[in-house]
Short mmCIF file of C-alpha atoms in Angstrom, two decimals:
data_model
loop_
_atom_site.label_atom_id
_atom_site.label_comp_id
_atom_site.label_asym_id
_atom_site.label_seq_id
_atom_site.Cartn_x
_atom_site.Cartn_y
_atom_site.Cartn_z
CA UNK V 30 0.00 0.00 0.00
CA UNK V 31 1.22 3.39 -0.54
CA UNK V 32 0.24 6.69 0.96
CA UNK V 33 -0.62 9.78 -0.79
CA UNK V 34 -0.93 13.26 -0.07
CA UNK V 35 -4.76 12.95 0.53
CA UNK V 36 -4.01 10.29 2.87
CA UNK V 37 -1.72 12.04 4.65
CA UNK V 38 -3.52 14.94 5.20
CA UNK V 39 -6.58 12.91 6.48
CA UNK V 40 -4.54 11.14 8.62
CA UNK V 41 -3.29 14.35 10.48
CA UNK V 42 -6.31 15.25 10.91
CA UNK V 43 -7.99 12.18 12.64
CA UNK V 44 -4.24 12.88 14.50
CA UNK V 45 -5.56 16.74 15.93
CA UNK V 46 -8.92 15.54 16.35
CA UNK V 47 -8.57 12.42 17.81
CA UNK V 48 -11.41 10.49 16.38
CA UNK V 49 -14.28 11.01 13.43
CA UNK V 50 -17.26 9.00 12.01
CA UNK V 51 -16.68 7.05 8.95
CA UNK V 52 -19.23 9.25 6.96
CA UNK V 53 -17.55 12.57 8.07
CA UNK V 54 -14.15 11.66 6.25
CA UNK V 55 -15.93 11.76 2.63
CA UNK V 56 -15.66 15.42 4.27
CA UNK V 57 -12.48 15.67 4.88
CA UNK V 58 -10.91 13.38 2.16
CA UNK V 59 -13.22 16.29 -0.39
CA UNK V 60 -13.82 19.22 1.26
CA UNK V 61 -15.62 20.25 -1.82
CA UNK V 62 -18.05 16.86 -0.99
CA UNK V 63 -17.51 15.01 -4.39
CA UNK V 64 -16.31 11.90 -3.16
CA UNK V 65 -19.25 9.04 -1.51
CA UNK V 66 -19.54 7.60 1.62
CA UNK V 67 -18.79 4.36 -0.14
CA UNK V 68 -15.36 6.15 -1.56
CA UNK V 69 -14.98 7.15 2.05
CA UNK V 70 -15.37 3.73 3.36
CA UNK V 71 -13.35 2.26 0.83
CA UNK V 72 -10.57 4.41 1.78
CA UNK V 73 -10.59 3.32 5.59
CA UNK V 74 -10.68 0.08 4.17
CA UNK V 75 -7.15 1.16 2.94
CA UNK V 76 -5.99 2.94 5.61
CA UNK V 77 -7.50 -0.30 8.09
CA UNK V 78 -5.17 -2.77 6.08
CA UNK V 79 -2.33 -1.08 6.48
CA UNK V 80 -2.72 -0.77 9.70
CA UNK V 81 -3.16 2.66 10.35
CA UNK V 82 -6.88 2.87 12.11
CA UNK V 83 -9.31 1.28 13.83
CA UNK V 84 -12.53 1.78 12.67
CA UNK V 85 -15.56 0.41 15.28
CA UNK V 86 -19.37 0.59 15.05
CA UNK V 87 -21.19 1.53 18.94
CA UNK V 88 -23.90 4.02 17.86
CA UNK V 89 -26.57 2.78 15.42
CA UNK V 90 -27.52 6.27 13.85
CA UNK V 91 -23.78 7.91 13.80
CA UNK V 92 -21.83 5.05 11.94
CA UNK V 93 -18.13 3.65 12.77
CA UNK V 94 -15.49 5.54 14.69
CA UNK V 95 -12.41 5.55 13.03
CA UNK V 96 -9.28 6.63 15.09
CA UNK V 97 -5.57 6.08 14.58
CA UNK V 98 -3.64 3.09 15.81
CA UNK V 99 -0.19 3.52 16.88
CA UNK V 100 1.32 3.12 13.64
CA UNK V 101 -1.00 5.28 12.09
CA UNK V 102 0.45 8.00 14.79
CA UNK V 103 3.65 7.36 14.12
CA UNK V 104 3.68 7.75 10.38
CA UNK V 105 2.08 11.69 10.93
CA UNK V 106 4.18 12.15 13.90
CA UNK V 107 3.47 11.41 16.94
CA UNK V 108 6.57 8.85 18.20
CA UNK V 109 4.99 8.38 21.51
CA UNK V 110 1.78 7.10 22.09
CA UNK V 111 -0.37 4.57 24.22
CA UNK V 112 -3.32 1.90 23.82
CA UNK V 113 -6.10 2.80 22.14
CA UNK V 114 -8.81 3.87 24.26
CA UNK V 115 -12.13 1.59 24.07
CA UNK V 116 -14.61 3.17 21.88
CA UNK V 117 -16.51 4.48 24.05
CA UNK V 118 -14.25 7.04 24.97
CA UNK V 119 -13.67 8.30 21.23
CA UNK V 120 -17.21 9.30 21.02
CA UNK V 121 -16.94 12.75 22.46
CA UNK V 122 -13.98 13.19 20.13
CA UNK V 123 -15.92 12.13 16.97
CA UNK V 124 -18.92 14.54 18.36
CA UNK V 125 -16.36 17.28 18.46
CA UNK V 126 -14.90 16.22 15.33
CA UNK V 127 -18.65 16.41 13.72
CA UNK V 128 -19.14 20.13 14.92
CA UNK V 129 -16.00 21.52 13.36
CA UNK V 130 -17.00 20.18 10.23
CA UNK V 131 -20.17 21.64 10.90
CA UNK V 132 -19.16 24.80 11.56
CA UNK V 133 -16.60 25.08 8.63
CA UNK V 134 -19.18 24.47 6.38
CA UNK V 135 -22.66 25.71 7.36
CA UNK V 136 -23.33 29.48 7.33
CA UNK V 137 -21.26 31.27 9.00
CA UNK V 138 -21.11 31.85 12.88
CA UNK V 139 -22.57 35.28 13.38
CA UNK V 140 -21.57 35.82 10.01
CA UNK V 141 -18.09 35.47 9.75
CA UNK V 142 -16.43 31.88 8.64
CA UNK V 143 -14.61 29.87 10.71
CA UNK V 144 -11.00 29.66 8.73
CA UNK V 145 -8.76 28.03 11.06
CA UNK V 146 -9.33 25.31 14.45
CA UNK V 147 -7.64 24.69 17.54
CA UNK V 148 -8.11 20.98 18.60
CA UNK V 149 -8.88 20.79 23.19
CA UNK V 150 -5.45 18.96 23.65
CA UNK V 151 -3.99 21.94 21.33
CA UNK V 152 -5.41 24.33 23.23
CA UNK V 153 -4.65 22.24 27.02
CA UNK V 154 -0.80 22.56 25.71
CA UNK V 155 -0.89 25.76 24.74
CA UNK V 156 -2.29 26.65 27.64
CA UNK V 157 -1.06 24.84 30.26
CA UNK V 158 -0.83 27.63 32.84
CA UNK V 159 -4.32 28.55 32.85
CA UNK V 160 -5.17 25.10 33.13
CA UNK V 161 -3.70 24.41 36.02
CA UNK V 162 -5.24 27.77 37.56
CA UNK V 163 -8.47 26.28 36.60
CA UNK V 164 -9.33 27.21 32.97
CA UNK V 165 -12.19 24.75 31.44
CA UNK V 166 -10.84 23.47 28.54
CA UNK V 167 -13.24 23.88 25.43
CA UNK V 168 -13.51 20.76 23.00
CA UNK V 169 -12.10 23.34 20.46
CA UNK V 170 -11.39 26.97 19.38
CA UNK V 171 -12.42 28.02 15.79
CA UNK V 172 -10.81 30.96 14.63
CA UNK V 173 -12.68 33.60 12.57
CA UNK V 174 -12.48 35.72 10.06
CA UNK V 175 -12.36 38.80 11.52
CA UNK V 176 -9.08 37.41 13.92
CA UNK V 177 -11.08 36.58 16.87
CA UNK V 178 -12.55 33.18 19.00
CA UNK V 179 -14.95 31.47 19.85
CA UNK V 180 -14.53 27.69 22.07
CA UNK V 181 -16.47 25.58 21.11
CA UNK V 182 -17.93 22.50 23.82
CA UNK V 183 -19.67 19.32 22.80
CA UNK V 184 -22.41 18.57 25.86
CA UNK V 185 -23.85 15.03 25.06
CA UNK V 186 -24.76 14.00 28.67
CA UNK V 187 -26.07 16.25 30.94
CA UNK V 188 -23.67 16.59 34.11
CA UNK V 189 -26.26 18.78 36.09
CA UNK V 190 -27.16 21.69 36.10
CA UNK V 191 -24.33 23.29 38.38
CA UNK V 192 -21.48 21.73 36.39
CA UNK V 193 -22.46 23.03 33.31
CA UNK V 194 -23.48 26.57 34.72
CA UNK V 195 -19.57 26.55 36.59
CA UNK V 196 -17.84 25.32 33.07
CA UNK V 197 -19.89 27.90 30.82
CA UNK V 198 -19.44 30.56 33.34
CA UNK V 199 -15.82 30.20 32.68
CA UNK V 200 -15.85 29.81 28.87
CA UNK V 201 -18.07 32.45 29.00
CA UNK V 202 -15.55 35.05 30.96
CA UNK V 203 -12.54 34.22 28.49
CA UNK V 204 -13.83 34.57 24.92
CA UNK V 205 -16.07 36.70 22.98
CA UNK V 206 -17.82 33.97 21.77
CA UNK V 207 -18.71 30.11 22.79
CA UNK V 208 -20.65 28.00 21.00
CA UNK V 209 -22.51 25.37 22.46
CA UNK V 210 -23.02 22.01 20.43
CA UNK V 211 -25.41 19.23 21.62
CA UNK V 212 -26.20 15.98 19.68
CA UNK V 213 -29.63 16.09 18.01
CA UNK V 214 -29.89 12.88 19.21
CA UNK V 215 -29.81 13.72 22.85
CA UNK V 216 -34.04 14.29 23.67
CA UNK V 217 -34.28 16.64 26.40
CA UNK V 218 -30.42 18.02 26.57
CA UNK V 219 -31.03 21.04 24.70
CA UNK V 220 -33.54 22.64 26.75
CA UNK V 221 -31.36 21.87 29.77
CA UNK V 222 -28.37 23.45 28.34
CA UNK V 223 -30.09 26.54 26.42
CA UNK V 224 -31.44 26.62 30.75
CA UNK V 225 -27.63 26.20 32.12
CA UNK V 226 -26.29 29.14 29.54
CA UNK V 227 -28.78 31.61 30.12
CA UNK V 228 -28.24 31.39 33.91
CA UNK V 229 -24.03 31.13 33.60
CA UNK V 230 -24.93 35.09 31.07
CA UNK V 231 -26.90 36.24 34.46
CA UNK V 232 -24.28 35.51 36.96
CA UNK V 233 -21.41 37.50 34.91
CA UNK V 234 -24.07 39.93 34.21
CA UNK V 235 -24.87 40.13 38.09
CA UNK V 236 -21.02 40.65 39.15
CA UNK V 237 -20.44 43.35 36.19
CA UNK V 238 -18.95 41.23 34.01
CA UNK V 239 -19.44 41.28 30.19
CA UNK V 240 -19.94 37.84 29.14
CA UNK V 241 -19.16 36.43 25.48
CA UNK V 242 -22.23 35.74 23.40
CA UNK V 243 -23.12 32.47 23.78
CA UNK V 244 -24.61 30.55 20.75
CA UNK V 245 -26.22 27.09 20.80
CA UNK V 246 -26.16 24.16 17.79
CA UNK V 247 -27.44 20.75 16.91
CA UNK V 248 -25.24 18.34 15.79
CA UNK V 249 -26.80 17.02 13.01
CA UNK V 250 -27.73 12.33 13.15
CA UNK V 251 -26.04 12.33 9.16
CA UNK V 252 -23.80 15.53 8.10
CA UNK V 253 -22.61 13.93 4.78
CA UNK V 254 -24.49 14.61 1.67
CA UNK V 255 -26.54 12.05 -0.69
CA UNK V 256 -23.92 11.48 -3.92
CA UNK V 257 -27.11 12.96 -5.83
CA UNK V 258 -27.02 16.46 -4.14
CA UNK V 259 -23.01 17.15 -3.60
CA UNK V 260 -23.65 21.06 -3.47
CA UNK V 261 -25.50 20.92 0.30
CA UNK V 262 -25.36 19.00 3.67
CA UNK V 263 -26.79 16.04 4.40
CA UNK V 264 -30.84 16.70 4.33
CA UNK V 265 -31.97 17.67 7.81
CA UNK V 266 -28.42 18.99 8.54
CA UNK V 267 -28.89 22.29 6.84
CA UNK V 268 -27.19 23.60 9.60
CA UNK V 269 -29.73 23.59 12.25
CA UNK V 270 -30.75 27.13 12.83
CA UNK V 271 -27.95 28.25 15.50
CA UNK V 272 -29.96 30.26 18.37
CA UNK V 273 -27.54 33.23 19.87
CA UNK V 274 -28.67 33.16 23.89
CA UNK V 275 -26.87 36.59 24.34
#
């Protein structure tokens, strides 16, 4: 088997954002969304014989997780690296993984495009000193047009309502804007989120702080397009209206 550039560059992707659903890589693999989900598959096929991911079904609705094995690692550079992780624990990471594509290619977050991404263990390096002072780490920073922020968190169970009021408190205080991302298969966590942020924007509000605006998303069951209709997202995914809570 040989590599090519595509590969490459898919590769170091799954690399930053640690793990994606099958269909989503027809994404990456074409950004401009000309190549199939069966292309896409085909291609982890590929990538699974070589023995450079793992590629495991869990949720019925999402399709497989595909993540990098340690030689797949290696060969985009990272020398040192562990097990893999059960499944399980890759699906926040594909969840995350499914937003950013989202976001890159839906309408534009308060009108500006997002035109660069900061993977959460990017941005836990990066910032390691505000980390250790307490700093919630977003699931990712997208960059904007315009030069600034937003973080960007991925809430698929809901922790209660204090945790999630303390964590988007915090997010809140540090960037102008954080957007809020919760699976549309999730009954019932939107409503307790959309709940959590509006109360986290009245406490900084209450001490005289100016909190970042604070938009909310569905992630979308399917994001990839029908091969018949290559110009849009998958139907249903039309990027869920985004509600701004601030």
């Amino acid at each position: 088997m040989r590599i090519n550039a595509r590969d490459f560059r898919c590769l170091s992707w799954l690399l930053e954002m640690g793990s994606a659903y099958e269909n989503d890589l027809a994404i990456v693999l074409d950004p401009a969304m000309r190549t199939s989900r069966d292309a896409a598959r085909a291609v982890v096929r590929r990538w699974k014989q070589a023995d450079l991911v793992r590629a495991d079904g869990l949720l019925a609705n999402r399709g497989r997780i595909v993540r990098l094995t340690q030689n797949g690692a290696r060969l985009v550079g990272e020398v040192e690296r562990g097990a893999v992780e059960p499944v399980t624990a890759a699906v926040h990471a594909a969840e995350a993984a499914r937003t950013r594509l989202l976001l890159e290619l839906r309408p534009p977050v308060a009108g500006l495009p997002v035109v660069g991404w900061v993977s959460g263990q990017r941005w836990r390096v990066e910032n390691e000193s505000a980390v250790s002072a307490g700093a919630r780490v977003p699931d990712g920073v997208a960059w904007l047009a315009d030069g600034s922020s937003a973080a960007v968190r991925v809430e698929r169970v809901f922790r209660g309502m204090p945790a999630v009021i303390t964590g988007a408190v915090d997010l809140l205080r540090r960037f102008p804007r954080v957007i809020y991302a919760v699976p549309e298969m999730s009954d019932g966590l939107s409503g307790l989120v959309e709940m959590a942020l509006a109360e986290a924007v009245g406490q900084l509000r209450a001490d005289g702080s100016r909190p970042g605006t604070a938009t909310f998303v569905r992630i979308p069951d399917r994001l990839v397009p029908d091969r018949r209709a290559p110009d849009r997202l998958a139907p249903g995914s039309g990027a869920p209206p985004e509600r701004v809570l601030v």
